[in-house]
PDB file of C-alpha atoms in Angstrom:
ATOM      1  CA  MET A   1      53.904 -44.073-104.905  1.00 63.00           C
ATOM      2  CA  ARG A   2      54.726 -45.107-108.462  1.00 78.00           C
ATOM      3  CA  ARG A   3      53.811 -42.549-111.106  1.00 80.00           C
ATOM      4  CA  THR A   4      52.617 -45.212-113.550  1.00 85.00           C
ATOM      5  CA  TYR A   5      50.082 -46.663-111.124  1.00 87.00           C
ATOM      6  CA  ALA A   6      48.805 -43.240-110.061  1.00 89.00           C
ATOM      7  CA  VAL A   7      48.308 -42.081-113.655  1.00 89.00           C
ATOM      8  CA  LEU A   8      46.619 -45.391-114.545  1.00 90.00           C
ATOM      9  CA  ALA A   9      44.200 -45.178-111.614  1.00 93.00           C
ATOM     10  CA  LEU A  10      43.376 -41.560-112.372  1.00 94.00           C
ATOM     11  CA  GLY A  11      42.922 -42.307-116.068  1.00 92.00           C
ATOM     12  CA  VAL A  12      40.527 -45.179-115.377  1.00 93.00           C
ATOM     13  CA  ALA A  13      38.483 -43.026-112.979  1.00 95.00           C
ATOM     14  CA  TRP A  14      38.418 -40.176-115.508  1.00 95.00           C
ATOM     15  CA  GLY A  15      37.321 -42.476-118.318  1.00 93.00           C
ATOM     16  CA  ILE A  16      34.539 -44.023-116.222  1.00 94.00           C
ATOM     17  CA  PHE A  17      33.294 -40.562-115.245  1.00 95.00           C
ATOM     18  CA  GLN A  18      33.278 -39.340-118.848  1.00 94.00           C
ATOM     19  CA  LEU A  19      31.488 -42.373-120.231  1.00 92.00           C
ATOM     20  CA  ALA A  20      28.976 -42.481-117.366  1.00 93.00           C
ATOM     21  CA  SER A  21      28.190 -38.769-117.637  1.00 91.00           C
ATOM     22  CA  MET A  22      27.595 -39.150-121.363  1.00 87.00           C
ATOM     23  CA  THR A  23      25.379 -42.224-121.194  1.00 87.00           C
ATOM     24  CA  VAL A  24      23.959 -42.996-117.746  1.00 88.00           C
ATOM     25  CA  ILE A  25      24.177 -39.938-115.497  1.00 87.00           C
ATOM     26  CA  ILE A  26      22.718 -36.576-116.492  1.00 86.00           C
ATOM     27  CA  LEU A  27      24.895 -33.798-115.098  1.00 90.00           C
ATOM     28  CA  ASP A  28      24.516 -30.059-115.074  1.00 90.00           C
ATOM     29  CA  VAL A  29      27.133 -28.000-116.897  1.00 91.00           C
ATOM     30  CA  LEU A  30      28.498 -26.746-113.578  1.00 90.00           C
ATOM     31  CA  GLN A  31      28.896 -30.343-112.440  1.00 92.00           C
ATOM     32  CA  ALA A  32      30.456 -31.926-115.503  1.00 94.00           C
ATOM     33  CA  ARG A  33      32.941 -29.268-116.584  1.00 95.00           C
ATOM     34  CA  PRO A  34      34.556 -28.628-113.174  1.00 96.00           C
ATOM     35  CA  ILE A  35      35.118 -32.359-112.678  1.00 96.00           C
ATOM     36  CA  HIS A  36      36.530 -32.638-116.194  1.00 96.00           C
ATOM     37  CA  LEU A  37      38.961 -29.805-115.488  1.00 97.00           C
ATOM     38  CA  ALA A  38      39.847 -31.277-112.087  1.00 97.00           C
ATOM     39  CA  PHE A  39      40.779 -34.603-113.671  1.00 97.00           C
ATOM     40  CA  ALA A  40      42.798 -32.839-116.381  1.00 96.00           C
ATOM     41  CA  LEU A  41      44.732 -30.793-113.821  1.00 97.00           C
ATOM     42  CA  ALA A  42      45.399 -33.815-111.616  1.00 96.00           C
ATOM     43  CA  ALA A  43      46.584 -35.843-114.621  1.00 95.00           C
ATOM     44  CA  THR A  44      48.932 -33.028-115.623  1.00 95.00           C
ATOM     45  CA  PHE A  45      50.529 -32.822-112.190  1.00 94.00           C
ATOM     46  CA  LEU A  46      50.952 -36.594-111.994  1.00 92.00           C
ATOM     47  CA  TYR A  47      52.197 -37.090-115.544  1.00 90.00           C
ATOM     48  CA  ARG A  48      54.460 -34.041-115.745  1.00 87.00           C
ATOM     49  CA  PRO A  49      56.493 -33.827-112.535  1.00 83.00           C
ATOM     50  CA  PHE A  50      57.630 -30.595-110.943  1.00 78.00           C
ATOM     51  CA  ARG A  51      61.239 -31.602-111.440  1.00 65.00           C
ATOM     52  CA  THR A  52      62.597 -34.082-113.948  1.00 52.00           C
ATOM     53  CA  GLY A  53      66.111 -34.315-112.591  1.00 49.00           C
ATOM     54  CA  GLY A  54      67.816 -34.979-109.315  1.00 47.00           C
ATOM     55  CA  SER A  55      65.796 -38.084-108.445  1.00 49.00           C
ATOM     56  CA  ARG A  56      67.107 -41.634-108.436  1.00 53.00           C
ATOM     57  CA  ASP A  57      63.734 -42.975-109.480  1.00 61.00           C
ATOM     58  CA  PRO A  58      62.017 -40.747-112.081  1.00 65.00           C
ATOM     59  CA  ASN A  59      58.897 -42.926-111.908  1.00 74.00           C
ATOM     60  CA  ARG A  60      58.350 -42.095-108.251  1.00 77.00           C
ATOM     61  CA  LEU A  61      55.854 -39.341-107.466  1.00 81.00           C
ATOM     62  CA  GLY A  62      57.011 -36.293-105.575  1.00 85.00           C
ATOM     63  CA  ILE A  63      55.042 -34.969-102.640  1.00 90.00           C
ATOM     64  CA  THR A  64      54.457 -31.664-104.470  1.00 91.00           C
ATOM     65  CA  ASP A  65      52.812 -33.394-107.420  1.00 92.00           C
ATOM     66  CA  ILE A  66      50.615 -35.512-105.154  1.00 92.00           C
ATOM     67  CA  ILE A  67      49.439 -32.482-103.159  1.00 94.00           C
ATOM     68  CA  LEU A  68      48.661 -30.480-106.310  1.00 95.00           C
ATOM     69  CA  ALA A  69      46.726 -33.407-107.797  1.00 95.00           C
ATOM     70  CA  ILE A  70      44.634 -33.793-104.634  1.00 96.00           C
ATOM     71  CA  ILE A  71      43.919 -30.049-104.480  1.00 97.00           C
ATOM     72  CA  SER A  72      42.919 -30.112-108.159  1.00 97.00           C
ATOM     73  CA  LEU A  73      40.333 -32.807-107.485  1.00 96.00           C
ATOM     74  CA  ALA A  74      39.080 -30.861-104.468  1.00 97.00           C
ATOM     75  CA  THR A  75      38.443 -27.721-106.547  1.00 96.00           C
ATOM     76  CA  GLY A  76      36.190 -29.673-108.903  1.00 95.00           C
ATOM     77  CA  ALA A  77      34.464 -31.524-106.070  1.00 95.00           C
ATOM     78  CA  TYR A  78      33.638 -28.222-104.338  1.00 96.00           C
ATOM     79  CA  ILE A  79      31.522 -26.988-107.254  1.00 94.00           C
ATOM     80  CA  PHE A  80      30.137 -30.464-107.983  1.00 94.00           C
ATOM     81  CA  LEU A  81      28.766 -30.834-104.461  1.00 92.00           C
ATOM     82  CA  ASP A  82      27.372 -27.299-104.217  1.00 92.00           C
ATOM     83  CA  HIS A  83      26.373 -26.785-107.848  1.00 90.00           C
ATOM     84  CA  ILE A  84      22.704 -26.000-107.102  1.00 91.00           C
ATOM     85  CA  ARG A  85      23.584 -22.905-105.069  1.00 92.00           C
ATOM     86  CA  ILE A  86      26.232 -21.887-107.567  1.00 91.00           C
ATOM     87  CA  ALA A  87      23.971 -22.406-110.594  1.00 88.00           C
ATOM     88  CA  MET A  88      21.187 -20.352-108.957  1.00 90.00           C
ATOM     89  CA  ARG A  89      23.452 -17.425-108.096  1.00 88.00           C
ATOM     90  CA  TRP A  90      22.726 -13.960-109.501  1.00 87.00           C
ATOM     91  CA  ILE A  91      26.189 -12.856-110.494  1.00 82.00           C
ATOM     92  CA  PRO A  92      26.051  -9.088-109.851  1.00 76.00           C
ATOM     93  CA  VAL A  93      24.192  -9.460-106.554  1.00 82.00           C
ATOM     94  CA  SER A  94      24.835 -12.826-104.911  1.00 87.00           C
ATOM     95  CA  PRO A  95      27.623 -12.799-102.333  1.00 89.00           C
ATOM     96  CA  VAL A  96      30.888 -14.609-102.923  1.00 89.00           C
ATOM     97  CA  TYR A  97      31.604 -16.824 -99.931  1.00 93.00           C
ATOM     98  CA  PRO A  98      35.140 -17.058 -98.523  1.00 94.00           C
ATOM     99  CA  LEU A  99      35.420 -20.678 -99.689  1.00 95.00           C
ATOM    100  CA  ASP A 100      34.282 -19.625-103.174  1.00 95.00           C
ATOM    101  CA  LEU A 101      37.053 -17.067-103.255  1.00 95.00           C
ATOM    102  CA  LEU A 102      39.661 -19.470-101.871  1.00 96.00           C
ATOM    103  CA  PHE A 103      38.889 -22.309-104.269  1.00 97.00           C
ATOM    104  CA  GLY A 104      38.609 -19.848-107.162  1.00 96.00           C
ATOM    105  CA  ILE A 105      42.069 -18.399-106.553  1.00 96.00           C
ATOM    106  CA  ILE A 106      43.562 -21.863-106.129  1.00 97.00           C
ATOM    107  CA  THR A 107      41.955 -23.114-109.358  1.00 97.00           C
ATOM    108  CA  ILE A 108      43.255 -20.169-111.383  1.00 97.00           C
ATOM    109  CA  LEU A 109      46.779 -20.726-110.030  1.00 97.00           C
ATOM    110  CA  LEU A 110      46.563 -24.461-110.733  1.00 97.00           C
ATOM    111  CA  VAL A 111      45.496 -23.839-114.329  1.00 97.00           C
ATOM    112  CA  LEU A 112      48.422 -21.453-114.829  1.00 96.00           C
ATOM    113  CA  GLU A 113      50.875 -23.961-113.356  1.00 96.00           C
ATOM    114  CA  ALA A 114      49.480 -26.860-115.398  1.00 96.00           C
ATOM    115  CA  CYS A 115      49.705 -24.709-118.512  1.00 95.00           C
ATOM    116  CA  ARG A 116      53.336 -23.882-117.678  1.00 95.00           C
ATOM    117  CA  ARG A 117      54.192 -27.561-117.369  1.00 93.00           C
ATOM    118  CA  CYS A 118      52.552 -28.408-120.691  1.00 92.00           C
ATOM    119  CA  VAL A 119      53.496 -25.526-123.005  1.00 91.00           C
ATOM    120  CA  GLY A 120      56.088 -23.444-121.170  1.00 90.00           C
ATOM    121  CA  LEU A 121      55.981 -19.904-119.816  1.00 93.00           C
ATOM    122  CA  SER A 122      54.617 -17.965-122.791  1.00 94.00           C
ATOM    123  CA  LEU A 123      50.899 -18.776-122.440  1.00 94.00           C
ATOM    124  CA  PRO A 124      50.775 -18.454-118.617  1.00 96.00           C
ATOM    125  CA  ILE A 125      52.485 -15.057-118.882  1.00 96.00           C
ATOM    126  CA  ILE A 126      49.920 -13.840-121.424  1.00 96.00           C
ATOM    127  CA  ALA A 127      47.033 -15.158-119.295  1.00 95.00           C
ATOM    128  CA  THR A 128      48.480 -13.551-116.159  1.00 96.00           C
ATOM    129  CA  PHE A 129      48.854 -10.224-117.950  1.00 94.00           C
ATOM    130  CA  PHE A 130      45.198 -10.137-118.940  1.00 93.00           C
ATOM    131  CA  LEU A 131      44.090 -11.175-115.460  1.00 93.00           C
ATOM    132  CA  LEU A 132      46.105  -8.282-114.054  1.00 93.00           C
ATOM    133  CA  TYR A 133      44.754  -5.978-116.750  1.00 92.00           C
ATOM    134  CA  ALA A 134      41.187  -6.889-115.771  1.00 91.00           C
ATOM    135  CA  TYR A 135      41.919  -5.647-112.248  1.00 91.00           C
ATOM    136  CA  PHE A 136      44.362  -2.783-112.886  1.00 92.00           C
ATOM    137  CA  GLY A 137      42.682  -1.435-116.018  1.00 88.00           C
ATOM    138  CA  ARG A 138      42.101   1.940-114.352  1.00 88.00           C
ATOM    139  CA  TYR A 139      45.855   2.548-114.316  1.00 88.00           C
ATOM    140  CA  PHE A 140      46.387   1.963-118.038  1.00 89.00           C
ATOM    141  CA  PRO A 141      46.717   4.982-120.340  1.00 88.00           C
ATOM    142  CA  GLY A 142      44.725   6.018-123.403  1.00 88.00           C
ATOM    143  CA  ILE A 143      42.480   3.544-125.147  1.00 89.00           C
ATOM    144  CA  LEU A 144      43.619   0.786-122.779  1.00 87.00           C
ATOM    145  CA  PHE A 145      41.939   2.493-119.836  1.00 89.00           C
ATOM    146  CA  PHE A 146      38.813   1.031-118.270  1.00 89.00           C
ATOM    147  CA  TRP A 147      37.508   1.016-114.728  1.00 87.00           C
ATOM    148  CA  GLY A 148      38.588  -2.522-114.009  1.00 84.00           C
ATOM    149  CA  VAL A 149      36.858  -5.374-112.222  1.00 90.00           C
ATOM    150  CA  GLU A 150      36.814  -5.916-108.486  1.00 90.00           C
ATOM    151  CA  PHE A 151      39.026  -8.795-107.389  1.00 92.00           C
ATOM    152  CA  GLU A 152      36.096 -10.661-105.872  1.00 92.00           C
ATOM    153  CA  ARG A 153      34.034 -10.347-109.061  1.00 91.00           C
ATOM    154  CA  LEU A 154      36.987 -11.348-111.212  1.00 93.00           C
ATOM    155  CA  VAL A 155      37.416 -14.612-109.304  1.00 94.00           C
ATOM    156  CA  GLU A 156      33.639 -15.096-109.383  1.00 93.00           C
ATOM    157  CA  TYR A 157      33.459 -14.849-113.165  1.00 93.00           C
ATOM    158  CA  MET A 158      36.462 -17.109-113.617  1.00 94.00           C
ATOM    159  CA  TYR A 159      35.419 -19.858-111.192  1.00 94.00           C
ATOM    160  CA  LEU A 160      31.687 -19.734-110.494  1.00 93.00           C
ATOM    161  CA  THR A 161      30.264 -19.166-113.972  1.00 92.00           C
ATOM    162  CA  THR A 162      30.491 -20.601-117.469  1.00 91.00           C
ATOM    163  CA  GLU A 163      32.062 -17.356-118.683  1.00 89.00           C
ATOM    164  CA  GLY A 164      35.549 -18.104-117.373  1.00 91.00           C
ATOM    165  CA  LEU A 165      37.405 -21.367-116.861  1.00 94.00           C
ATOM    166  CA  TYR A 166      34.276 -23.432-117.512  1.00 95.00           C
ATOM    167  CA  GLY A 167      33.415 -21.781-120.799  1.00 93.00           C
ATOM    168  CA  ILE A 168      32.932 -23.081-124.325  1.00 94.00           C
ATOM    169  CA  PRO A 169      36.499 -24.394-124.896  1.00 94.00           C
ATOM    170  CA  LEU A 170      36.294 -26.605-121.821  1.00 95.00           C
ATOM    171  CA  GLY A 171      32.795 -27.681-122.862  1.00 94.00           C
ATOM    172  CA  VAL A 172      34.143 -28.806-126.236  1.00 95.00           C
ATOM    173  CA  SER A 173      36.948 -30.676-124.486  1.00 95.00           C
ATOM    174  CA  TYR A 174      34.466 -32.412-122.187  1.00 95.00           C
ATOM    175  CA  SER A 175      31.888 -33.273-124.853  1.00 92.00           C
ATOM    176  CA  TYR A 176      34.050 -34.126-127.882  1.00 93.00           C
ATOM    177  CA  VAL A 177      37.823 -33.924-127.574  1.00 94.00           C
ATOM    178  CA  TYR A 178      38.199 -36.327-124.666  1.00 93.00           C
ATOM    179  CA  LEU A 179      35.937 -38.950-126.242  1.00 90.00           C
ATOM    180  CA  PHE A 180      37.862 -38.845-129.528  1.00 91.00           C
ATOM    181  CA  ILE A 181      41.173 -39.218-127.680  1.00 91.00           C
ATOM    182  CA  LEU A 182      39.794 -42.089-125.583  1.00 89.00           C
ATOM    183  CA  PHE A 183      38.483 -43.871-128.666  1.00 88.00           C
ATOM    184  CA  ALA A 184      41.780 -43.377-130.510  1.00 85.00           C
ATOM    185  CA  ALA A 185      43.736 -44.723-127.528  1.00 85.00           C
ATOM    186  CA  PHE A 186      41.422 -47.736-127.384  1.00 84.00           C
ATOM    187  CA  LEU A 187      41.968 -48.476-131.074  1.00 82.00           C
ATOM    188  CA  HIS A 188      45.721 -48.108-130.681  1.00 80.00           C
ATOM    189  CA  GLU A 189      46.075 -50.332-127.615  1.00 80.00           C
ATOM    190  CA  THR A 190      43.806 -53.098-128.928  1.00 81.00           C
ATOM    191  CA  GLY A 191      45.435 -53.120-132.351  1.00 78.00           C
ATOM    192  CA  ALA A 192      42.174 -52.242-134.067  1.00 75.00           C
ATOM    193  CA  GLY A 193      43.740 -49.143-135.584  1.00 69.00           C
ATOM    194  CA  ARG A 194      46.475 -51.199-137.214  1.00 78.00           C
ATOM    195  CA  PHE A 195      43.834 -53.660-138.453  1.00 76.00           C
ATOM    196  CA  PHE A 196      41.822 -50.920-140.198  1.00 75.00           C
ATOM    197  CA  MET A 197      45.011 -49.564-141.772  1.00 81.00           C
ATOM    198  CA  ASP A 198      45.938 -53.030-143.059  1.00 79.00           C
ATOM    199  CA  VAL A 199      42.454 -53.523-144.483  1.00 82.00           C
ATOM    200  CA  SER A 200      42.702 -50.170-146.265  1.00 83.00           C
ATOM    201  CA  TYR A 201      46.073 -51.052-147.736  1.00 84.00           C
ATOM    202  CA  ALA A 202      44.789 -54.459-148.826  1.00 86.00           C
ATOM    203  CA  VAL A 203      41.748 -52.964-150.550  1.00 87.00           C
ATOM    204  CA  VAL A 204      43.816 -50.333-152.357  1.00 82.00           C
TER     205      VAL A 204
END
């Protein structure tokens, strides 16, 4: 499969979802944000390949990138389809199902890998350290000591609530950042941006 076509198809689907969810379809927070993140992860894996060298055709998708993109979409679809149960959960009491735990772990790992591909190792290392600290806090000395969080609850907070991956930063990305980027890309590709610049120069 050609990388260009895959990224184009994904981008069109992402744009339609964003515009529809802002104008036509009313979505719950735990529906919109997971799908937004799923599209972002899939786009990252398709646009930034696992390996840049050693291939005769750099525009051809690798099987690893395709699998990761599909899994990324599945993690968002899981919450989207079962958002009523997830939204009604009582965090300290409600059980975490095996599929919740599985998709939560996979999503955290996908976010770390996507982050590594975009910005390098520094940010994923810092994020991994604090995830480990949340669980192994009881083994830290002095003022760093705290009782830690159970692994199941840690994944729950990160994946099944708006306190972790689907928090305020992702909400801002979904509601504002993406739309500004889409509008800017539209102006650039249609030449409207250049037109407004020319008008400004002419007026001045």
